[in-house]
Short mmCIF file of C-alpha atoms in Angstrom, two decimals:
data_model
loop_
_atom_site.label_atom_id
_atom_site.label_comp_id
_atom_site.label_asym_id
_atom_site.label_seq_id
_atom_site.Cartn_x
_atom_site.Cartn_y
_atom_site.Cartn_z
CA MET A 1 -0.15 0.07 0.33
CA THR A 2 1.20 3.35 -0.52
CA ALA A 3 0.80 6.03 1.99
CA TYR A 4 0.16 9.88 2.02
CA ASP A 5 1.04 12.47 4.32
CA GLY A 6 -2.30 14.12 5.88
CA ILE A 7 -4.16 10.67 5.54
CA THR A 8 -5.71 9.83 8.44
CA TYR A 9 -7.26 6.32 9.34
CA ASP A 10 -9.82 5.40 11.91
CA GLU A 11 -9.70 2.15 14.39
CA THR A 12 -11.70 -0.24 12.20
CA THR A 13 -10.16 1.01 9.12
CA CYS A 14 -6.44 0.43 10.68
CA ALA A 15 -8.11 -3.09 11.38
CA ALA A 16 -9.40 -3.93 8.63
CA LEU A 17 -6.08 -2.63 6.99
CA LEU A 18 -3.72 -4.58 8.97
CA GLU A 19 -5.74 -7.95 8.17
CA ALA A 20 -5.57 -8.00 4.89
CA GLY A 21 -2.08 -7.78 4.82
CA ALA A 22 -1.43 -3.74 4.03
CA VAL A 23 1.48 -1.61 5.19
CA LEU A 24 0.31 1.70 7.49
CA PRO A 25 2.45 4.99 7.49
CA PRO A 26 4.64 4.80 10.10
CA GLY A 27 2.61 6.05 13.66
CA ALA A 28 -0.83 5.54 11.93
CA THR A 29 -2.40 3.64 14.97
CA ASP A 30 -1.28 2.43 18.54
CA ARG A 31 -3.30 -0.78 18.18
CA GLU A 32 -2.28 -3.74 20.08
CA ASP A 33 -2.04 -5.90 17.27
CA ALA A 34 0.39 -3.16 14.94
CA ASP A 35 4.49 -3.55 14.99
CA VAL A 36 6.93 -1.20 13.30
CA LEU A 37 8.26 -2.51 10.07
CA THR A 38 11.80 -1.63 9.59
CA VAL A 39 14.15 -1.94 7.08
CA ARG A 40 17.39 -3.67 8.02
CA ALA A 41 20.62 -3.91 5.55
CA TYR A 42 23.21 -6.69 5.82
CA THR A 43 26.57 -7.15 4.13
CA HIS A 44 28.70 -10.04 3.36
CA PRO A 45 31.67 -10.42 1.76
CA ALA A 46 31.08 -12.27 -1.22
CA LEU A 47 28.63 -10.03 -2.29
CA GLU A 48 31.55 -7.43 -2.39
CA GLU A 49 29.88 -3.67 -1.72
CA ARG A 50 26.39 -4.99 -2.32
CA ARG A 51 24.05 -5.07 0.54
CA VAL A 52 21.09 -7.75 1.05
CA VAL A 53 18.02 -5.21 2.16
CA ARG A 54 14.99 -7.48 4.35
CA LEU A 55 11.83 -5.80 5.54
CA VAL A 56 10.98 -7.35 8.92
CA PRO A 57 8.85 -6.95 11.52
CA GLY A 58 10.32 -5.15 14.53
CA THR A 59 9.29 -7.89 16.97
CA LEU A 60 11.41 -10.30 14.70
CA GLY A 61 14.29 -8.14 14.20
CA GLU A 62 16.60 -9.53 16.24
CA ALA A 63 15.83 -13.30 14.88
CA GLU A 64 15.85 -12.01 11.22
CA ASP A 65 19.96 -10.82 12.47
CA LEU A 66 20.44 -14.23 14.46
CA ALA A 67 19.21 -16.90 11.36
CA LEU A 68 21.61 -14.25 8.96
CA ASP A 69 24.35 -14.56 10.72
CA PHE A 70 24.42 -18.29 10.67
CA LEU A 71 24.61 -17.37 6.73
CA GLY A 72 28.00 -15.16 7.45
CA LEU A 73 25.67 -11.89 6.80
CA VAL A 74 26.45 -9.22 9.04
CA ARG A 75 23.20 -6.06 9.98
CA GLU A 76 24.56 -2.60 9.17
CA PRO A 77 23.91 -0.13 12.73
CA ALA A 78 21.38 1.86 11.23
CA VAL A 79 17.69 0.71 10.85
CA HIS A 80 15.10 2.41 9.48
CA GLU A 81 11.10 2.36 9.91
CA ALA A 82 9.68 1.85 7.15
CA GLY A 83 5.47 1.00 8.32
CA GLN A 84 3.15 -0.28 10.49
CA VAL A 85 2.33 -4.32 9.86
CA ARG A 86 0.28 -6.63 11.60
CA ARG A 87 2.06 -8.31 14.45
CA GLU A 88 3.37 -11.15 14.34
CA THR A 89 5.12 -13.34 17.56
CA LEU A 90 8.65 -15.08 17.15
CA GLY A 91 7.64 -18.82 15.60
CA PHE A 92 9.77 -21.05 14.45
CA PRO A 93 13.36 -21.02 13.27
CA ALA A 94 13.38 -17.64 14.74
CA TRP A 95 12.59 -17.99 18.46
CA ALA A 96 15.11 -21.34 18.32
CA LEU A 97 18.16 -18.88 17.28
CA VAL A 98 17.15 -16.36 19.73
CA ASN A 99 16.55 -18.22 22.86
CA ASP A 100 18.87 -21.58 22.48
CA PRO A 101 21.31 -20.24 19.97
CA ALA A 102 23.72 -23.21 20.98
CA ASN A 103 21.07 -25.87 19.43
CA GLY A 104 19.76 -23.58 16.77
CA HIS A 105 20.88 -26.07 14.18
CA HIS A 106 18.28 -28.61 15.03
CA ALA A 107 16.17 -25.75 13.87
CA LEU A 108 17.77 -25.10 10.50
CA ALA A 109 18.06 -28.05 9.63
CA LEU A 110 14.42 -28.42 9.69
CA VAL A 111 13.86 -25.06 7.43
CA ARG A 112 14.01 -27.12 4.02
CA ASP A 113 11.61 -29.51 4.94
CA VAL A 114 9.36 -26.94 6.43
CA GLU A 115 9.57 -25.12 3.01
CA ARG A 116 8.48 -28.43 1.44
CA LEU A 117 5.37 -28.67 3.17
CA SER A 118 4.68 -25.29 2.76
CA ARG A 119 4.16 -25.51 -0.45
CA GLN A 120 2.73 -28.99 0.08
CA ALA A 121 -0.45 -27.38 2.34
CA LYS A 122 -2.26 -26.33 -0.06
CA SER A 123 -2.71 -28.71 -3.08
CA ARG A 124 -2.10 -32.11 -0.37
CA PRO A 125 -3.30 -30.82 3.45
CA GLY A 126 -3.30 -34.02 4.29
CA ALA A 127 0.27 -35.15 3.37
CA ALA A 128 1.14 -32.09 4.50
CA LYS A 129 -0.10 -32.41 8.17
CA GLU A 130 1.89 -35.77 8.77
CA GLY A 131 4.91 -34.22 7.42
CA PHE A 132 4.80 -31.33 10.39
CA GLU A 133 3.64 -34.13 12.54
CA GLU A 134 7.10 -36.88 12.16
CA LEU A 135 8.97 -33.79 12.33
CA GLY A 136 7.51 -32.85 15.66
CA GLU A 137 8.32 -35.98 16.63
CA ARG A 138 11.85 -36.25 15.22
CA LEU A 139 11.93 -32.29 16.86
CA GLY A 140 10.62 -33.44 20.13
CA ARG A 141 13.38 -36.31 21.00
CA ALA A 142 16.43 -33.74 20.94
CA VAL A 143 14.82 -30.38 21.70
CA PRO A 144 11.55 -30.72 23.00
CA HIS A 145 11.16 -27.05 23.74
CA PHE A 146 11.35 -26.11 20.29
CA LEU A 147 8.17 -27.75 19.84
CA PRO A 148 5.49 -25.00 20.65
CA THR A 149 6.84 -22.33 18.24
CA PHE A 150 7.36 -25.35 15.47
CA TYR A 151 3.86 -26.31 16.06
CA GLU A 152 2.53 -22.84 15.24
CA GLN A 153 4.47 -22.28 12.67
CA ALA A 154 2.87 -24.97 11.14
CA ALA A 155 -0.19 -23.73 12.16
CA ARG A 156 0.26 -21.05 10.13
CA VAL A 157 1.28 -22.69 7.31
CA PHE A 158 -2.03 -24.00 7.44
CA LEU A 159 -3.74 -20.78 8.39
CA ARG A 160 -2.30 -19.17 5.13
CA HIS A 161 -4.21 -21.92 3.50
CA GLU A 162 -7.85 -20.88 4.99
CA ASN A 163 -7.35 -24.39 6.36
CA THR A 164 -8.51 -23.31 10.00
CA THR A 165 -9.03 -26.65 11.02
CA TYR A 166 -5.45 -28.18 10.79
CA ALA A 167 -4.04 -25.04 12.34
CA ALA A 168 -6.56 -24.89 15.25
CA ALA A 169 -5.16 -28.40 15.43
CA PHE A 170 -1.36 -28.00 15.67
CA PHE A 171 -1.63 -25.31 17.54
CA GLY A 172 -3.51 -27.23 20.20
CA LYS A 173 -0.48 -29.51 19.59
CA ALA A 174 1.87 -27.02 20.87
CA ARG A 175 -0.28 -26.35 24.24
CA GLU A 176 0.01 -29.60 24.73
CA ALA A 177 3.57 -29.64 24.37
CA GLU A 178 4.03 -27.31 26.80
CA ARG A 179 2.17 -29.44 29.29
CA VAL A 180 3.12 -32.59 28.16
CA HIS A 181 7.07 -31.65 28.80
CA ALA A 182 6.61 -29.35 31.86
CA LEU A 183 7.95 -26.19 30.03
CA PRO A 184 8.62 -22.34 31.22
CA VAL A 185 6.13 -20.12 29.63
CA ASP A 186 6.30 -17.01 28.67
CA GLU A 187 3.20 -14.97 29.65
CA GLU A 188 3.59 -12.09 27.10
CA ARG A 189 4.97 -14.40 24.02
CA GLN A 190 2.01 -16.98 24.75
CA ARG A 191 -0.68 -13.96 25.10
CA ALA A 192 0.67 -12.49 21.63
CA VAL A 193 0.12 -15.80 20.57
CA PHE A 194 -3.42 -16.34 21.79
CA LEU A 195 -4.49 -13.17 20.04
CA GLU A 196 -2.71 -13.80 17.30
CA PHE A 197 -4.58 -17.09 16.67
CA ALA A 198 -8.00 -15.69 17.72
CA PHE A 199 -7.78 -12.78 15.28
CA ALA A 200 -7.18 -15.64 12.82
CA GLY A 201 -10.42 -17.84 14.14
CA ALA A 202 -8.48 -20.93 14.84
CA LEU A 203 -8.62 -20.69 18.52
CA THR A 204 -10.77 -23.52 19.32
CA VAL A 205 -13.10 -24.45 22.64
CA LYS A 206 -11.30 -26.88 23.73
CA ALA A 207 -7.85 -24.84 23.91
CA LEU A 208 -9.41 -21.44 25.45
CA LYS A 209 -10.44 -23.84 28.33
CA GLU A 210 -7.26 -25.69 28.61
CA HIS A 211 -5.69 -22.32 28.58
CA VAL A 212 -8.57 -21.19 31.66
CA LYS A 213 -6.78 -23.71 33.78
CA ALA A 214 -3.31 -23.26 32.86
CA LEU A 215 -3.59 -19.56 33.59
CA SER A 216 -5.16 -20.22 36.95
CA ALA A 217 -2.38 -22.30 37.44
CA ARG A 218 0.64 -19.24 36.44
CA LEU A 219 -1.02 -16.33 37.13
CA ALA A 220 -2.55 -14.38 39.99
CA PRO A 221 -6.13 -14.04 40.04
CA ALA A 222 -6.67 -10.82 38.54
CA GLU A 223 -3.77 -11.13 36.45
CA ALA A 224 -5.53 -14.52 34.92
CA TRP A 225 -9.12 -12.89 34.19
CA THR A 226 -7.52 -9.46 32.63
CA GLN A 227 -5.64 -12.17 29.82
CA PHE A 228 -8.95 -14.75 29.62
CA ARG A 229 -11.40 -11.16 28.87
CA GLN A 230 -8.56 -9.57 26.65
CA LEU A 231 -8.40 -13.30 24.81
CA THR A 232 -12.28 -13.90 25.00
CA VAL A 233 -13.14 -10.50 23.63
CA GLU A 234 -10.22 -10.43 20.47
CA ARG A 235 -11.71 -14.26 19.51
CA CYS A 236 -15.27 -12.69 19.16
CA ALA A 237 -13.93 -9.97 17.13
CA ALA A 238 -12.44 -12.30 14.64
CA GLY A 239 -15.68 -13.75 13.99
CA MET A 240 -16.11 -16.25 16.50
CA PRO A 241 -19.48 -16.75 18.75
CA PRO A 242 -18.91 -16.76 22.53
CA TYR A 243 -18.64 -20.64 23.65
CA ALA A 244 -20.92 -22.32 25.30
CA SER A 245 -19.54 -22.64 28.73
CA LEU A 246 -17.94 -19.00 28.71
CA PRO A 247 -20.01 -17.91 31.78
CA GLN A 248 -18.68 -20.35 33.52
CA ASP A 249 -15.29 -20.32 33.09
CA ALA A 250 -15.30 -16.27 33.20
CA ARG A 251 -16.84 -15.96 36.66
CA GLY A 252 -15.06 -18.75 38.17
CA LEU A 253 -11.81 -16.89 37.26
CA ILE A 254 -14.41 -13.06 38.57
CA ARG A 255 -14.56 -15.58 42.09
CA ALA A 256 -10.87 -16.29 42.32
CA ALA A 257 -9.84 -12.54 41.74
CA GLY A 258 -11.81 -11.35 44.30
CA LEU A 259 -13.42 -8.73 41.75
CA ASP A 260 -17.18 -7.52 42.02
CA ARG A 261 -18.85 -10.19 39.20
CA VAL A 262 -21.63 -7.57 38.26
CA ALA A 263 -19.20 -4.98 36.93
CA GLU A 264 -16.56 -7.18 35.31
CA GLU A 265 -19.48 -9.20 33.45
CA CYS A 266 -21.06 -5.94 32.11
CA ALA A 267 -17.90 -4.77 30.94
CA LEU A 268 -17.40 -8.28 28.97
CA VAL A 269 -20.65 -8.61 27.53
CA ALA A 270 -21.21 -5.02 26.27
CA ASP A 271 -17.78 -5.73 24.33
CA LEU A 272 -19.16 -9.19 22.96
CA LEU A 273 -22.42 -7.71 22.24
CA ALA A 274 -20.20 -4.74 20.26
CA SER A 275 -18.99 -7.85 17.74
CA PRO A 276 -20.41 -9.24 15.04
CA ALA A 277 -20.28 -12.47 16.29
CA ALA A 278 -22.74 -12.26 19.31
CA VAL A 279 -25.87 -13.02 16.71
CA ARG A 280 -24.39 -16.68 17.05
CA ALA A 281 -24.01 -17.25 20.90
CA PRO A 282 -25.48 -20.40 22.17
CA ALA A 283 -28.32 -20.48 24.06
CA SER A 284 -26.35 -21.02 27.13
CA PHE A 285 -24.54 -17.38 26.92
CA TRP A 286 -28.44 -15.63 27.02
CA ASN A 287 -29.87 -17.82 29.69
CA ALA A 288 -26.03 -16.75 31.95
CA TYR A 289 -26.39 -13.55 31.30
CA ARG A 290 -30.00 -12.66 31.26
CA SER A 291 -30.30 -10.59 33.94
CA THR A 292 -26.72 -8.68 33.19
CA LEU A 293 -27.95 -7.33 30.39
CA ALA A 294 -30.56 -6.13 32.31
CA VAL A 295 -28.50 -4.31 34.29
CA LEU A 296 -26.45 -3.39 31.27
CA ALA A 297 -29.27 -1.90 29.25
CA GLY A 298 -29.90 0.41 32.34
CA ARG A 299 -26.62 1.82 32.72
CA GLN A 300 -25.91 1.62 28.70
CA PRO A 301 -28.87 2.48 26.75
CA ALA A 302 -27.64 2.18 23.64
CA VAL A 303 -27.12 -1.88 24.63
CA ARG A 304 -31.11 -1.85 23.93
CA VAL A 305 -30.25 -0.63 19.71
CA ARG A 306 -27.42 -3.14 19.35
CA LEU A 307 -30.39 -6.05 20.98
CA LEU A 308 -32.85 -5.24 18.25
CA GLU A 309 -29.94 -5.19 15.71
CA ILE A 310 -29.37 -8.53 16.86
CA MET A 311 -31.19 -12.00 15.51
CA PRO A 312 -29.86 -14.66 17.49
CA SER A 313 -29.48 -17.34 15.07
CA GLY A 314 -27.51 -19.74 17.80
CA LEU A 315 -30.10 -19.17 20.09
CA GLY A 316 -32.72 -22.26 18.75
CA ARG A 317 -35.30 -22.77 16.13
CA SER A 318 -38.39 -22.94 18.20
CA THR A 319 -41.15 -21.00 19.13
CA GLU A 320 -40.07 -21.04 23.31
CA ASP A 321 -36.78 -20.17 22.00
CA ASP A 322 -38.33 -16.80 19.64
CA GLU A 323 -40.00 -16.01 22.70
CA PHE A 324 -37.45 -16.58 24.98
CA TRP A 325 -35.59 -13.34 23.09
CA LEU A 326 -39.08 -11.59 23.60
CA ALA A 327 -38.92 -11.12 27.31
CA LEU A 328 -35.19 -10.62 27.12
CA LEU A 329 -36.04 -7.65 24.90
CA ALA A 330 -38.90 -6.63 27.12
CA GLU A 331 -36.69 -6.88 30.51
CA THR A 332 -33.79 -4.99 29.26
CA GLY A 333 -36.69 -2.21 27.88
CA ALA A 334 -35.16 -2.62 23.82
CA ASP A 335 -39.39 -3.32 23.42
CA ARG A 336 -40.07 -0.04 24.03
CA LEU A 337 -37.66 1.26 21.44
CA LEU A 338 -40.06 -0.46 19.27
CA THR A 339 -43.69 0.50 20.46
CA GLY A 340 -42.56 4.11 21.36
CA GLU A 341 -43.75 3.92 24.74
CA ALA A 342 -42.85 5.88 27.90
CA GLY A 343 -39.92 5.00 29.64
CA ALA A 344 -37.94 4.37 26.14
CA GLY A 345 -35.46 6.98 26.11
CA GLY A 346 -32.00 6.48 25.79
CA ALA A 347 -29.79 6.68 22.66
CA GLY A 348 -31.46 5.62 19.38
CA ALA A 349 -34.60 5.80 20.65
CA GLY A 350 -36.06 8.00 18.20
CA GLY A 351 -33.98 6.25 15.08
CA VAL A 352 -34.85 2.86 15.84
CA ASP A 353 -37.02 1.59 12.89
CA ALA A 354 -39.32 -0.36 13.84
CA ALA A 355 -40.68 -1.58 10.76
CA ASP A 356 -37.40 -2.86 9.71
CA TRP A 357 -37.39 -5.19 13.11
CA LEU A 358 -40.80 -6.41 12.14
CA SER A 359 -39.93 -7.66 8.61
CA ARG A 360 -36.48 -8.74 10.28
CA TRP A 361 -37.92 -10.84 12.79
CA ALA A 362 -40.76 -11.91 10.90
CA LEU A 363 -37.80 -13.72 8.66
CA HIS A 364 -35.67 -15.02 11.99
CA ARG A 365 -39.18 -16.73 12.68
CA LYS A 366 -38.97 -19.24 9.74
CA HIS A 367 -35.60 -20.26 9.96
CA GLY A 368 -35.40 -21.19 6.93
CA SER A 369 -38.76 -22.31 6.09
CA SER A 370 -41.65 -20.76 4.08
CA VAL A 371 -43.79 -19.56 6.97
CA SER A 372 -43.52 -19.76 11.02
CA GLY A 373 -45.47 -20.99 13.76
CA ARG A 374 -47.91 -19.26 15.91
CA SER A 375 -46.14 -17.07 18.23
CA PRO A 376 -48.69 -15.31 21.18
CA ALA A 377 -45.88 -13.26 22.54
CA THR A 378 -44.75 -12.15 18.54
CA LEU A 379 -48.37 -11.13 17.78
CA ALA A 380 -48.71 -8.90 21.96
CA LEU A 381 -45.74 -7.62 20.27
CA VAL A 382 -46.84 -6.15 17.50
CA GLU A 383 -50.29 -5.18 18.97
CA ARG A 384 -48.34 -2.86 21.08
CA MET A 385 -45.88 -1.45 18.01
CA ALA A 386 -49.14 -1.01 15.48
CA PRO A 387 -49.43 2.65 16.58
CA ARG A 388 -45.71 3.50 16.02
CA LEU A 389 -45.66 1.76 12.72
CA ARG A 390 -48.81 3.47 11.22
CA ALA A 391 -47.28 6.62 12.67
CA GLN A 392 -43.56 5.92 10.59
CA GLY A 393 -45.79 4.53 7.30
CA ARG A 394 -42.69 2.22 6.48
CA PRO A 395 -43.90 -0.61 4.80
CA VAL A 396 -43.09 -4.39 6.73
CA ASP A 397 -42.20 -6.83 4.81
CA LEU A 398 -43.75 -10.41 6.34
CA PHE A 399 -43.53 -12.49 2.99
CA THR A 400 -39.65 -12.71 2.97
CA GLY A 401 -38.17 -16.32 3.24
CA ARG A 402 -35.50 -18.58 2.02
CA TRP A 403 -37.34 -20.73 -0.56
CA HIS A 404 -40.98 -19.25 -0.97
CA ALA A 405 -42.86 -16.20 -0.01
CA GLY A 406 -44.55 -17.01 3.26
CA ALA A 407 -46.46 -15.56 6.21
CA ASP A 408 -47.87 -16.03 9.72
CA LEU A 409 -51.63 -16.01 8.94
CA ASP A 410 -51.72 -15.02 12.44
CA LEU A 411 -49.32 -12.21 12.58
CA LEU A 412 -50.63 -10.94 8.75
CA ASP A 413 -54.29 -10.65 10.10
CA LEU A 414 -53.20 -8.24 13.01
CA CYS A 415 -50.80 -5.99 10.81
CA VAL A 416 -53.64 -5.70 7.79
CA ALA A 417 -56.40 -4.96 10.63
CA ARG A 418 -54.41 -2.66 12.57
CA GLY A 419 -54.05 -0.71 9.69
CA VAL A 420 -49.84 -1.43 9.62
CA PRO A 421 -48.42 -0.92 6.27
CA LEU A 422 -47.72 -4.32 4.35
CA ARG A 423 -45.35 -4.93 1.36
CA LEU A 424 -47.40 -7.23 -0.45
CA PRO A 425 -46.06 -9.58 -3.15
CA GLU A 426 -46.92 -8.04 -6.37
CA ASP A 427 -48.14 -10.68 -8.19
CA GLY A 428 -49.71 -12.51 -5.52
CA GLY A 429 -48.07 -15.87 -7.36
CA GLY A 430 -45.56 -18.61 -5.16
CA VAL A 431 -47.37 -17.19 -2.00
CA PHE A 432 -47.34 -20.01 0.47
CA LEU A 433 -49.44 -19.22 3.61
CA ALA A 434 -49.46 -22.97 4.74
CA LEU A 435 -53.96 -23.30 5.66
CA ASP A 436 -52.94 -27.13 6.71
CA ARG A 437 -50.45 -26.15 9.01
CA TRP A 438 -52.65 -23.12 10.82
CA LEU A 439 -55.68 -25.42 11.38
CA ARG A 440 -53.70 -27.77 13.33
CA GLU A 441 -52.03 -25.62 15.14
CA THR A 442 -52.78 -25.86 19.06
CA PRO A 443 -51.20 -22.43 20.95
CA PRO A 444 -53.48 -19.95 21.61
CA GLY A 445 -53.78 -16.47 19.68
CA ARG A 446 -55.79 -17.82 16.62
CA ARG A 447 -57.09 -15.20 14.75
CA ASP A 448 -60.73 -15.22 12.87
CA LEU A 449 -58.72 -13.75 9.30
CA THR A 450 -61.86 -11.28 9.01
CA ALA A 451 -59.27 -8.64 8.40
CA VAL A 452 -57.39 -10.81 5.47
CA ALA A 453 -60.91 -12.06 3.83
CA ALA A 454 -61.66 -7.99 4.05
CA ASP A 455 -58.81 -6.96 1.78
CA PRO A 456 -58.87 -7.43 -1.51
CA ARG A 457 -55.22 -8.32 -2.29
CA CYS A 458 -54.94 -10.72 0.69
CA ARG A 459 -58.16 -12.32 -0.02
CA ARG A 460 -56.47 -13.33 -3.15
CA LEU A 461 -53.98 -14.89 -1.65
CA LEU A 462 -56.33 -17.05 0.85
CA TYR A 463 -58.25 -17.99 -2.33
CA ARG A 464 -54.38 -19.20 -4.18
CA SER A 465 -53.96 -21.07 -0.91
CA VAL A 466 -56.79 -22.80 -0.87
CA GLY A 467 -56.79 -24.30 -4.21
CA ASN A 468 -52.93 -24.96 -3.22
CA LEU A 469 -54.33 -27.60 -0.82
CA SER A 470 -54.81 -29.79 -3.41
CA GLY A 471 -51.20 -30.61 -4.19
CA HIS A 472 -50.89 -31.14 -0.10
CA ARG A 473 -53.20 -34.06 -0.78
CA ALA A 474 -55.73 -32.68 1.50
CA GLY A 475 -57.97 -35.53 3.89
CA THR A 476 -61.57 -35.07 4.30
CA GLY A 477 -60.84 -33.77 8.01
CA LEU A 478 -58.53 -30.74 6.70
CA LEU A 479 -61.82 -30.27 4.62
CA GLU A 480 -64.27 -30.11 6.75
CA GLU A 481 -62.10 -27.61 8.82
CA LEU A 482 -62.26 -25.48 6.07
CA ALA A 483 -65.93 -25.86 5.34
CA GLY A 484 -66.48 -25.23 9.29
CA HIS A 485 -64.62 -22.26 9.44
CA PRO A 486 -66.33 -19.21 9.33
CA VAL A 487 -64.34 -17.58 7.37
CA LEU A 488 -62.02 -19.52 5.29
CA ALA A 489 -65.55 -21.22 4.45
CA ASP A 490 -66.54 -18.58 2.16
CA VAL A 491 -63.57 -18.60 0.30
CA LEU A 492 -63.74 -22.59 -0.42
CA ARG A 493 -67.11 -21.73 -1.93
CA GLU A 494 -65.43 -18.97 -3.88
CA TRP A 495 -62.56 -21.50 -4.82
CA LEU A 496 -65.13 -24.11 -5.79
CA ASP A 497 -67.68 -21.89 -7.56
CA ASP A 498 -64.44 -20.82 -9.86
CA ALA A 499 -64.03 -24.02 -10.26
CA ALA A 500 -66.73 -25.63 -11.42
CA ALA A 501 -67.61 -22.84 -13.63
CA GLU A 502 -63.73 -23.73 -15.65
CA LEU A 503 -65.28 -27.12 -15.82
CA THR A 504 -68.43 -26.28 -17.11
CA ALA A 505 -66.96 -24.03 -19.35
CA ALA A 506 -64.20 -26.49 -20.77
CA THR A 507 -64.14 -27.93 -24.27
CA GLY A 508 -62.87 -30.92 -25.12
CA LEU A 509 -62.04 -33.83 -23.24
CA PRO A 510 -57.82 -32.61 -22.22
CA ALA A 511 -59.55 -29.53 -20.30
CA ALA A 512 -62.32 -31.01 -18.42
CA ARG A 513 -60.06 -33.66 -17.49
CA ALA A 514 -57.66 -30.82 -15.97
CA ALA A 515 -60.60 -28.86 -14.46
CA LEU A 516 -61.78 -32.05 -13.26
CA GLU A 517 -58.67 -33.05 -11.85
CA ARG A 518 -57.99 -29.48 -10.27
CA LEU A 519 -61.55 -29.81 -8.89
#
């Protein structure tokens, strides 16, 4: 990247550029994952007056000097700064050369094999994995304290080819080697490498849980909590959702450190909610932090707006799961931002688009299907939202779905009855209202569909849905329920009259057969 003086970079832009491998101007950011890019020049008698120039991150500079010293290259005293790049921890063989130069030849002997396996990792990942494992066994017999950095380097090879599965496996092997061989741990370096792999999305739940145990054993309780908290937040920022037992692990560390649990949990949850990965948080996360979220929303009203942005895909697919989320919105006061009721207040209270939220919620509740089941809690909330939806005047889309356009009949009827603006399919073709499912549903809240039948556009959707029941091999019981319903019976009668007229008007046996089969 070419940098120009006077250009400013915000934190989001800096993070994205560093992640993409860009070189930022010197001093562009003070982010912890940024490092100085240095220009280092080397000379060698065989090169006469020519120099070798290397661009090396500052934290790796000493290792680069030692590695080239093995080849007889001598660094010139002057080191210049060229910019800023993403920070890398000292890897293999650099770590071995810096920390144990007497045994550095063991590491250098594997460099060619590592390069060969690195080239193989993209086209034959399985063979490359076996090759790295074999090298690890050989290295472990001679210098086991080199194993963590060696396995981390193997993990980076697979990360370059976006193979996070193998990368996570080798990262786990690095931590296992530390435990098996009882190796001393450089806290600063391990913190950096955990953050590196958290940013890359290659930090597994197993590795995190083992890390919690190791932190508790090695560090003072307060320092263990600080490191774990930062790692958890960075992992979510890299796109990994909170893992299932995170609340229990966090509470154990907070309790051991003697800290205020509510204050620490509020700070942690606020940071996790800011991550896009929060939408995939599991049910255990929302259950454990339910009361914390209510406290946090009272302290930071902007949290309510963030909760309305989230459609919790990791929570579950049942109506009970959906209604749990609505209860959480009510406990935090986020629902009042949708209804405009007294007490909404706070940041963003006037800027929440109730129609947009309801459209997204209707789509979320389908969970990949064409329609959703009846939800009394959703109907009760929309009843309260209706005045604000009418006042905003923005149309609500209840029909968007993954496979077919479809809508919850009860929700559709309620919106029509309360005068909520709706975006209906233009031609009504291909709309799926699932009358058979609606008639079989037992939860309370079934509406009589009077409003839908009275609206000409919506009545046409009902009419087509009645006709589509023939494709579902409707039994006698379903037809009797249709005929016994005060509103649907009228629509069924209208459809039968039209079908009979089509049969009467048919000319020729093929047309008559088609009309008869339809009837």
